[in-house]
PDB file of C-alpha atoms in Angstrom:
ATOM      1  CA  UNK C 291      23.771 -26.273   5.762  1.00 43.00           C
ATOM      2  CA  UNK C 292      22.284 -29.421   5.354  1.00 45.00           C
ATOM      3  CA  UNK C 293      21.682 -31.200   1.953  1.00 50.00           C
ATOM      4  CA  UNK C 294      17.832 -30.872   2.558  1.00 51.00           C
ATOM      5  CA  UNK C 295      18.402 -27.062   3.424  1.00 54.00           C
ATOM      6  CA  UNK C 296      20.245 -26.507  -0.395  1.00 60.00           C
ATOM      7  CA  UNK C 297      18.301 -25.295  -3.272  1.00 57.00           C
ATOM      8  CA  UNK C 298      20.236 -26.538  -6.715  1.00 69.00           C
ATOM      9  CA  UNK C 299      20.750 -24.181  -9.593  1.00 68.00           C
ATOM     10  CA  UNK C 300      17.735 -25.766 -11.212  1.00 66.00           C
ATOM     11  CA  UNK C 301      15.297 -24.861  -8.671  1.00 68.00           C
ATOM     12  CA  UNK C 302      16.725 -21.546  -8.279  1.00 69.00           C
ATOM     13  CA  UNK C 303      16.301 -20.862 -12.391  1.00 68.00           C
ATOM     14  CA  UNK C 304      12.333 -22.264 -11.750  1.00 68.00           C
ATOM     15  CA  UNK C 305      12.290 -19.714  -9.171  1.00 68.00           C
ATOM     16  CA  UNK C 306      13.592 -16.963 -11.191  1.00 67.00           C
ATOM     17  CA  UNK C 307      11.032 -17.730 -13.786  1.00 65.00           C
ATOM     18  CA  UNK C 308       7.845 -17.523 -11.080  1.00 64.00           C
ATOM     19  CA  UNK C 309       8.752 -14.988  -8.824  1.00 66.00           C
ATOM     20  CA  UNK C 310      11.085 -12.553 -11.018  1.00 68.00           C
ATOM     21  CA  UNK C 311       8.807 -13.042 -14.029  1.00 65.00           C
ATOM     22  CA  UNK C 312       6.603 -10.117 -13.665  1.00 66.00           C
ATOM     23  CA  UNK C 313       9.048  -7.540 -11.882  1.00 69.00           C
ATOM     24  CA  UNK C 314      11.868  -8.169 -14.712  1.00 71.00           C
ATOM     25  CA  UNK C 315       9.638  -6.953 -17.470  1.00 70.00           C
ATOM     26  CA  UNK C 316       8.647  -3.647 -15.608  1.00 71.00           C
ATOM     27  CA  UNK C 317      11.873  -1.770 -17.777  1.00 65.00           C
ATOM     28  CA  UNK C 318       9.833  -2.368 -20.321  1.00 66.00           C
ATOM     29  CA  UNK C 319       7.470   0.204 -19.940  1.00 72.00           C
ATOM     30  CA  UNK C 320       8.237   2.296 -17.167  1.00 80.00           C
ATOM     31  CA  UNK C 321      10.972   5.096 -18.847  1.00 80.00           C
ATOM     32  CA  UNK C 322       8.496   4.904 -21.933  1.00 78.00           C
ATOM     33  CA  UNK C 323       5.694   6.243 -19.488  1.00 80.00           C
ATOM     34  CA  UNK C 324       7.915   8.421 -17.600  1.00 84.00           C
ATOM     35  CA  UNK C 325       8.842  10.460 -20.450  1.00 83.00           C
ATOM     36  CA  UNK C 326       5.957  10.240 -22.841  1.00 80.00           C
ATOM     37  CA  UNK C 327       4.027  11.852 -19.684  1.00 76.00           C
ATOM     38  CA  UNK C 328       6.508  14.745 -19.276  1.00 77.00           C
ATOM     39  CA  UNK C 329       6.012  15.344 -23.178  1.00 75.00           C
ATOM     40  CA  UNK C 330       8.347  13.589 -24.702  1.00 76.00           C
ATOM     41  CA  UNK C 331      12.354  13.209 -25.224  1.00 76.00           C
ATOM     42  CA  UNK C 332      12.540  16.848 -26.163  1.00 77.00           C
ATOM     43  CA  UNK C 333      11.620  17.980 -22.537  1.00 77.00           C
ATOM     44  CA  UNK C 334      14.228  15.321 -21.318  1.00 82.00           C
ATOM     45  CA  UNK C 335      17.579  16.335 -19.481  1.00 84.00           C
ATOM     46  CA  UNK C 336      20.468  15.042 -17.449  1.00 85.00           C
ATOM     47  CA  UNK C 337      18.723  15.978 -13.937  1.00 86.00           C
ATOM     48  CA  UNK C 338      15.229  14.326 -15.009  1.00 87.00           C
ATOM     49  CA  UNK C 339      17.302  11.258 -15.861  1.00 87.00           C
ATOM     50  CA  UNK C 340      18.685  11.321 -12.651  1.00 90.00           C
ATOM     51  CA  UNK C 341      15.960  12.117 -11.084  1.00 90.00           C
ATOM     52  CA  UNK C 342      13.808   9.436 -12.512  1.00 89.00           C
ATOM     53  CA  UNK C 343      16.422   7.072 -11.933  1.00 89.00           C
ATOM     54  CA  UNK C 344      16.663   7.913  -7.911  1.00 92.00           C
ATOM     55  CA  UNK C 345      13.029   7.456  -7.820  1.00 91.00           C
ATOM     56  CA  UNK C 346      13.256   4.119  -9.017  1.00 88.00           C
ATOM     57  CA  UNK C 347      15.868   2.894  -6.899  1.00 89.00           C
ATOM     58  CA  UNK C 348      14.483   4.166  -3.747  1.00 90.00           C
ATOM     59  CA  UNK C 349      10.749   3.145  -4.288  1.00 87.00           C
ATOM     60  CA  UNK C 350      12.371  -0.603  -5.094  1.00 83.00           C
ATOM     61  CA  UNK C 351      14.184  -0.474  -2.488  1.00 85.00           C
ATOM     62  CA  UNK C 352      11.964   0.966   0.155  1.00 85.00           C
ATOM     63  CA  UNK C 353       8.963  -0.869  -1.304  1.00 80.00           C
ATOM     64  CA  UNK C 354      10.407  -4.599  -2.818  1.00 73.00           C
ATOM     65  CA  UNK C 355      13.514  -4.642  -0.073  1.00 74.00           C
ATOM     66  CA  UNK C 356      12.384  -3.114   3.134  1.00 77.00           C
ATOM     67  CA  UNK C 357       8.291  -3.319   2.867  1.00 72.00           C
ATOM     68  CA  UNK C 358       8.366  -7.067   1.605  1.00 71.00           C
ATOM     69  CA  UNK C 359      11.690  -8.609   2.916  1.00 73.00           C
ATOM     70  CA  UNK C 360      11.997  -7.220   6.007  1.00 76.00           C
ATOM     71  CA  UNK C 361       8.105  -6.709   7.007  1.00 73.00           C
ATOM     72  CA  UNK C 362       5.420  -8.802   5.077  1.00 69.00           C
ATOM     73  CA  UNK C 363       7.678 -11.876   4.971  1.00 71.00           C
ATOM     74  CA  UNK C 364       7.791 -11.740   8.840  1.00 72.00           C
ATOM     75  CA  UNK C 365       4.062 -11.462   8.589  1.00 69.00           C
ATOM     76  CA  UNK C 366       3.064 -14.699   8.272  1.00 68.00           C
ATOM     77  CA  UNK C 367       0.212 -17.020   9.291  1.00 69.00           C
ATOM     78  CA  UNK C 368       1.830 -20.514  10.001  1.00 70.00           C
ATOM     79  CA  UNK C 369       3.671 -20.061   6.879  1.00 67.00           C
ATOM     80  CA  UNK C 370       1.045 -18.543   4.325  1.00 67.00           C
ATOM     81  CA  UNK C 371       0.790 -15.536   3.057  1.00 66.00           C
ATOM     82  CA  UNK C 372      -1.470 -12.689   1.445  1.00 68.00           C
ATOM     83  CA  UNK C 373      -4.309 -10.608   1.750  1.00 71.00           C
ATOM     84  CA  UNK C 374      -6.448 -12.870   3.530  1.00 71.00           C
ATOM     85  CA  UNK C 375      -4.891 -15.328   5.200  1.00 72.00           C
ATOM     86  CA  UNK C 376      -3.285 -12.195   6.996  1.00 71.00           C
ATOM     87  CA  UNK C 377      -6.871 -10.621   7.839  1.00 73.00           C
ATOM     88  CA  UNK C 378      -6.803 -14.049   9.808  1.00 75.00           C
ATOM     89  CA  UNK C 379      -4.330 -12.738  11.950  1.00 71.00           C
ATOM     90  CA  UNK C 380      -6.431  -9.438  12.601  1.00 73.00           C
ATOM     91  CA  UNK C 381      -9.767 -10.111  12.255  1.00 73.00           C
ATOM     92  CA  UNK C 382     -10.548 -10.518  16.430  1.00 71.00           C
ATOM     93  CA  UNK C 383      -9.356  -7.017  16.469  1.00 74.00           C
ATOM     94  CA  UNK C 384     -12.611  -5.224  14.595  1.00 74.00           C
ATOM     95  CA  UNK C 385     -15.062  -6.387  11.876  1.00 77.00           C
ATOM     96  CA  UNK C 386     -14.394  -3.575   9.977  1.00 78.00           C
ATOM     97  CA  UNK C 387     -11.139  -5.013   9.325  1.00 78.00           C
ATOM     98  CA  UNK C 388     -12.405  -6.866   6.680  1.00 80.00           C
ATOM     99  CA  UNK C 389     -12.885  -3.756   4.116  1.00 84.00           C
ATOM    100  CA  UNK C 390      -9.236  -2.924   3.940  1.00 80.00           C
ATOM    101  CA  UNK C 391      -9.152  -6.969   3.001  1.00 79.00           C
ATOM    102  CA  UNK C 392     -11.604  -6.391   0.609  1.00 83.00           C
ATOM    103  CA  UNK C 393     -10.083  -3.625  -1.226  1.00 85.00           C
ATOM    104  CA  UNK C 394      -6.113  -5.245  -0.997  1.00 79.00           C
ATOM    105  CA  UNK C 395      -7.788  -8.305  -2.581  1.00 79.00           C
ATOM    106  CA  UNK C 396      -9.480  -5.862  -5.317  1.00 84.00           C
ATOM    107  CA  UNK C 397      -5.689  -4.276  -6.099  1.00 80.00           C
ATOM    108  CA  UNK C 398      -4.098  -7.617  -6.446  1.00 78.00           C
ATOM    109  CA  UNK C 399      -6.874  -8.844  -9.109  1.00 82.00           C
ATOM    110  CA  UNK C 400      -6.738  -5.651 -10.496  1.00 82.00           C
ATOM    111  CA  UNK C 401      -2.947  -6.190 -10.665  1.00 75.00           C
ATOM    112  CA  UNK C 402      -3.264  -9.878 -11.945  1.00 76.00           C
ATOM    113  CA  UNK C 403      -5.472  -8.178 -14.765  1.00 79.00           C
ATOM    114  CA  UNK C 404      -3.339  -5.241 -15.553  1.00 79.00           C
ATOM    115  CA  UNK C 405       0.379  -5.885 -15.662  1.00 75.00           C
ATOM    116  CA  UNK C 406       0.620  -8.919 -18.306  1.00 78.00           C
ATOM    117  CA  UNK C 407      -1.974  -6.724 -20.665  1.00 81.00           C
ATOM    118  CA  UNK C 408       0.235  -3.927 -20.293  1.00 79.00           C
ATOM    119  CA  UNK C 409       3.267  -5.504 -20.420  1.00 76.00           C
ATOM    120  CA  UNK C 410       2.960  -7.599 -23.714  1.00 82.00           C
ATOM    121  CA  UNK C 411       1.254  -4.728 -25.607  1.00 84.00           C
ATOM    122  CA  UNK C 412       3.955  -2.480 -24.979  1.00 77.00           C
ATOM    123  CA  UNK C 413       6.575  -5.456 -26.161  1.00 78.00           C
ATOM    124  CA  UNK C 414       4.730  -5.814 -29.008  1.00 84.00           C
ATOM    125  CA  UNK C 415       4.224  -2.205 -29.664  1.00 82.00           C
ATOM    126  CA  UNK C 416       8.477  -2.329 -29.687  1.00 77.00           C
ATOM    127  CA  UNK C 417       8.389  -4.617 -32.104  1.00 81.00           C
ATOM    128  CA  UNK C 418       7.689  -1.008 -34.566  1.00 82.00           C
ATOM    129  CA  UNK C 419      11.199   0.240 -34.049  1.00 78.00           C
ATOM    130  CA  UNK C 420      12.249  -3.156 -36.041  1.00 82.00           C
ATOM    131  CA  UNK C 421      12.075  -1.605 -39.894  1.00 83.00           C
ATOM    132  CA  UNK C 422      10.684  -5.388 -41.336  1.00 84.00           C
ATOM    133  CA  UNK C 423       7.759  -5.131 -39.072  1.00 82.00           C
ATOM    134  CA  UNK C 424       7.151  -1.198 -39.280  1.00 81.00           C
ATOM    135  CA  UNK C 425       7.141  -1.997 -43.540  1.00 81.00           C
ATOM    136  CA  UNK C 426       4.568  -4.886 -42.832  1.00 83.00           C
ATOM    137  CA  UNK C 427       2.446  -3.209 -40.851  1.00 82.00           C
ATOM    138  CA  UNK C 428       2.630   0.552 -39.560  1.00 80.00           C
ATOM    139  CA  UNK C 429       1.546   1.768 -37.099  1.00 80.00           C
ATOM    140  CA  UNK C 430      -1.553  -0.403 -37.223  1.00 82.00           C
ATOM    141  CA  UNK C 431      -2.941  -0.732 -33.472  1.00 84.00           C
ATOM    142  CA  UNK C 432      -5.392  -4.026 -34.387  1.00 87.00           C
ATOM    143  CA  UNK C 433      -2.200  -6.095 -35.556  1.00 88.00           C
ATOM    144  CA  UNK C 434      -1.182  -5.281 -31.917  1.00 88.00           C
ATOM    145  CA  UNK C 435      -3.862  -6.116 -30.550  1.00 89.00           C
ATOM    146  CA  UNK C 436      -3.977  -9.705 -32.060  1.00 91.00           C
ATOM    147  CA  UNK C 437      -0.821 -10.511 -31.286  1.00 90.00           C
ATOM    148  CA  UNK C 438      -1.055  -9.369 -28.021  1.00 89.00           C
ATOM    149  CA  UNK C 439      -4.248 -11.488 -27.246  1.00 91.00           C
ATOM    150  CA  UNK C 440      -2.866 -14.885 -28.841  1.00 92.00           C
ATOM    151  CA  UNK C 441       0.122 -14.378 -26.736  1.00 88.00           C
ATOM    152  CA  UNK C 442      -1.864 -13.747 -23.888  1.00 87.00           C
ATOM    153  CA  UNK C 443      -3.991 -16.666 -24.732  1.00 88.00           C
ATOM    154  CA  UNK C 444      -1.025 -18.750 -24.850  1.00 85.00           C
ATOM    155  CA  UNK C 445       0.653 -18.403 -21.500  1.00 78.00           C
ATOM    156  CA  UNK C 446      -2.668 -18.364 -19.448  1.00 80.00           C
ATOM    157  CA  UNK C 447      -3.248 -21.489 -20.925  1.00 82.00           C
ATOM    158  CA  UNK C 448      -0.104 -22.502 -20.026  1.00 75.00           C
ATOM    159  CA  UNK C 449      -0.864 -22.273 -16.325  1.00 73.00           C
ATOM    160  CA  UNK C 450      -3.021 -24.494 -15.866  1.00 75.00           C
ATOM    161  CA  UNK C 451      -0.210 -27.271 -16.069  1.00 74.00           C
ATOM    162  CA  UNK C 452       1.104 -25.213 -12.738  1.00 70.00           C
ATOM    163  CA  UNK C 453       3.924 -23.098 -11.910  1.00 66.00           C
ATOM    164  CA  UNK C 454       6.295 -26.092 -12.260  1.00 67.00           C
ATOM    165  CA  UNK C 455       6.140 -25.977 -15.897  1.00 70.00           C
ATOM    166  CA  UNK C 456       5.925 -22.455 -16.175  1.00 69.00           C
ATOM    167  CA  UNK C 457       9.090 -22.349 -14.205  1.00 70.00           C
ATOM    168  CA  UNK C 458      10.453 -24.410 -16.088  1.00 73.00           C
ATOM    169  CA  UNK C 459       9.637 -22.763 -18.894  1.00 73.00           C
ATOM    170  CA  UNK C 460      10.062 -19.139 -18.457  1.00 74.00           C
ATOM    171  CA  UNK C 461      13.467 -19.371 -16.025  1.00 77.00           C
ATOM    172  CA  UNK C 462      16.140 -19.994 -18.745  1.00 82.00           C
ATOM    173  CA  UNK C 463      13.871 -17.160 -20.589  1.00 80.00           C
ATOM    174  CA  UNK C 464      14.547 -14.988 -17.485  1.00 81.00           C
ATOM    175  CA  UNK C 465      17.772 -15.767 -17.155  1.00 84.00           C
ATOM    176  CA  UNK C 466      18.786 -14.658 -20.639  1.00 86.00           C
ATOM    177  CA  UNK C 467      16.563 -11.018 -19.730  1.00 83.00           C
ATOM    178  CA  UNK C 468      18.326 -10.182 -17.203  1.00 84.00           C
ATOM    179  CA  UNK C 469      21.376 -11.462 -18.130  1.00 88.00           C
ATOM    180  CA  UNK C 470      20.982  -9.010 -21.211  1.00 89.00           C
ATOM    181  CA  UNK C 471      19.946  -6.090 -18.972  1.00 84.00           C
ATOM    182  CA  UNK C 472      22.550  -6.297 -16.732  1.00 86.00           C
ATOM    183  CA  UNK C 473      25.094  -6.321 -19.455  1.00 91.00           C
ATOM    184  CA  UNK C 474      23.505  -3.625 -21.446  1.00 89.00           C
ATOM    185  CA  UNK C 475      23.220  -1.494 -18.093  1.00 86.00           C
ATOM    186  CA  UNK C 476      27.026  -1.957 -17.244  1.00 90.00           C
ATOM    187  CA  UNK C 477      27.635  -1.360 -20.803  1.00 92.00           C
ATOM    188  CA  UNK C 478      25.620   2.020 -20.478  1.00 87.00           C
ATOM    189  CA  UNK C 479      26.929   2.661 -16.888  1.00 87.00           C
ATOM    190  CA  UNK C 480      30.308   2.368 -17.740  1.00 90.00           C
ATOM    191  CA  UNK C 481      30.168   5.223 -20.374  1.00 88.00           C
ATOM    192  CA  UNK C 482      28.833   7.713 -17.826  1.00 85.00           C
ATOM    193  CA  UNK C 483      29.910   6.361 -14.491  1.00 88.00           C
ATOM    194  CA  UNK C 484      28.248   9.755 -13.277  1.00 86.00           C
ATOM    195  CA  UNK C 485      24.937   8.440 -12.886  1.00 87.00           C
ATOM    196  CA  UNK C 486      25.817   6.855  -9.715  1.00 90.00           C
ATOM    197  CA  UNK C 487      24.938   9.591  -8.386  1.00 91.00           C
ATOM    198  CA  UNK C 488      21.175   8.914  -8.539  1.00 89.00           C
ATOM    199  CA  UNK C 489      21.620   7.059  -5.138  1.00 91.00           C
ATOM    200  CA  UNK C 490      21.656  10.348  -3.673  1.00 92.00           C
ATOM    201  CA  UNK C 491      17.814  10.466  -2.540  1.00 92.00           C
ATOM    202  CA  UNK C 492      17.724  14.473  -3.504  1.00 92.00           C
ATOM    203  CA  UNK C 493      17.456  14.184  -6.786  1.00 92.00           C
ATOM    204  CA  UNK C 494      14.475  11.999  -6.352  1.00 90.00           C
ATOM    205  CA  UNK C 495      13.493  14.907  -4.063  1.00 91.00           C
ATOM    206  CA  UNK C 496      14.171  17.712  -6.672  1.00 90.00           C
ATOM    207  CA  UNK C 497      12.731  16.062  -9.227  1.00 88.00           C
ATOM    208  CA  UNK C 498       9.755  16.056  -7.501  1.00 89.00           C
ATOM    209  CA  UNK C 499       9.600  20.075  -6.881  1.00 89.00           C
ATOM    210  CA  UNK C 500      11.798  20.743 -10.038  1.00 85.00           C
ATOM    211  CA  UNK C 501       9.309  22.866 -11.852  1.00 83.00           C
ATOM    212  CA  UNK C 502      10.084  20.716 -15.365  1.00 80.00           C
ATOM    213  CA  UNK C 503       8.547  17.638 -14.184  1.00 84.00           C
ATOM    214  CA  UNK C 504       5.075  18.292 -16.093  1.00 82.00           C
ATOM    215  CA  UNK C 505       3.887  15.613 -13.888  1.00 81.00           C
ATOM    216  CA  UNK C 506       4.537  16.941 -10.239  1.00 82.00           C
ATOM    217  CA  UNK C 507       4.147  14.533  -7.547  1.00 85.00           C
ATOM    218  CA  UNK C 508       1.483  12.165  -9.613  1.00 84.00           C
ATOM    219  CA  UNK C 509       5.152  11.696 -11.610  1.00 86.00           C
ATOM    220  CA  UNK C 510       5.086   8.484  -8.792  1.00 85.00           C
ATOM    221  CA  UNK C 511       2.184   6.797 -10.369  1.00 82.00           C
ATOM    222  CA  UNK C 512       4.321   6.049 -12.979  1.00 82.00           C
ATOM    223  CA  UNK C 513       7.333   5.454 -11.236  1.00 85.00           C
ATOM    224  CA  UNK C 514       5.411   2.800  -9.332  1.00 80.00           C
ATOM    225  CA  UNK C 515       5.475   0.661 -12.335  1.00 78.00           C
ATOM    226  CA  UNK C 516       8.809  -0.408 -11.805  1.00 78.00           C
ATOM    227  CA  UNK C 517       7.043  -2.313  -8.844  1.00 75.00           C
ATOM    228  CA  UNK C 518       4.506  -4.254 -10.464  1.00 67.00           C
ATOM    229  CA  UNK C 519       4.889  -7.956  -9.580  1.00 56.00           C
TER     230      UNK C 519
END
């Protein structure tokens, strides 16, 4: 490979901070959602975790490996992507095309809206298990709140230096996230090397029809948080 054709360690750390940014923070709140709709850690056993697990890894990988890898980065127009630019590509085939445009632009903006409010509250609201803030201030929701918004407030105003500096800034952040959940999952992993089998698609399956899951099938609305970003 040419030198042109290399990307250096610093441009693949920028990367990591734009592109893996949202997805890497999805652990976050996912299991919390997961169980807390099926009622809680006391409804909780060794087949839902494996269950849940399976779903995961299969709606990642069908989803984020097959779906955008191997079919929507193939989709291109002339290099550019999304919503619209593909409707480009299709719009000569019907005018009616342009209402499933409309509503995939709707989901990404209601995306774009959704996943950082959700996904700093629910940091924040983990900040309770630490006993110095739980003793400062409860389990008082406003204090969330406010800290969620001036974080909020902070990193969109961020952006408008441009995903350069946000790269920048947020890679070596990234880095050290999933750094730290890859060692705590091997960690984990390696005391229970049992769960591997949660690759096996059926317990995805049998979680779905097992008669526990409180949720049923709408059990993959949650589930498809792990996908956000």
């Amino acid at each position: 490979m040419s030198k042109k054709g290399k990307l250096p360690a610093a441009g693949l750390l920028v990367a990591m901070g734009v592109v893996y940014g949202d997805i890497g923070t999805s652990p976050l709140y996912v299991m919390k959602a997961i169980v807390e709709g099926n009622g809680g850690l006391q409804t909780i056993n060794q087949d839902f975790i494996l269950g849940t697990i399976s779903l995961i890894f299969w709606t990642l990988t069908l989803l984020t490996t097959i779906k955008y890898v191997l079919i929507a980065l193939n989709a291109d127009n002339h290099g550019e992507g999304g919503i619209f630019s593909l409707y480009t590509l299709v719009r000569k085939q019907g005018k009616y095309l342009i209402i499933p445009a409309m509503i995939g632009g709707a989901a990404l903006l209601a995306d774009g809206v959704l996943t950082p409010a959700v996904t700093v509250t629910t940091a924040i609201e983990g900040l309770r298990g630490v006993p110095l803030f739980y003793e400062t201030f409860g389990n008082n929701q406003n204090v969330i709140m406010i800290i969620t918004l001036v974080i909020l407030l902070v990193l969109f105003g961020l952006q408008r230096f441009g995903t350069d500096v946000v790269g920048k800034a947020f890679g070596p952040v990234m880095f050290l996230w999933f750094t730290f959940l890859g060692g705590v999952g091997l960690l984990n992993f390696s005391q229970d090397l049992s769960m591997i089998r949660a690759l096996n698609p059926m317990y995805a399956i049998q979680l779905i029809l097992n008669p526990d899951n409180h949720l049923g099938i709408l059990i993959l609305g949650n589930i498809f948080l792990a996908t956000t970003g």
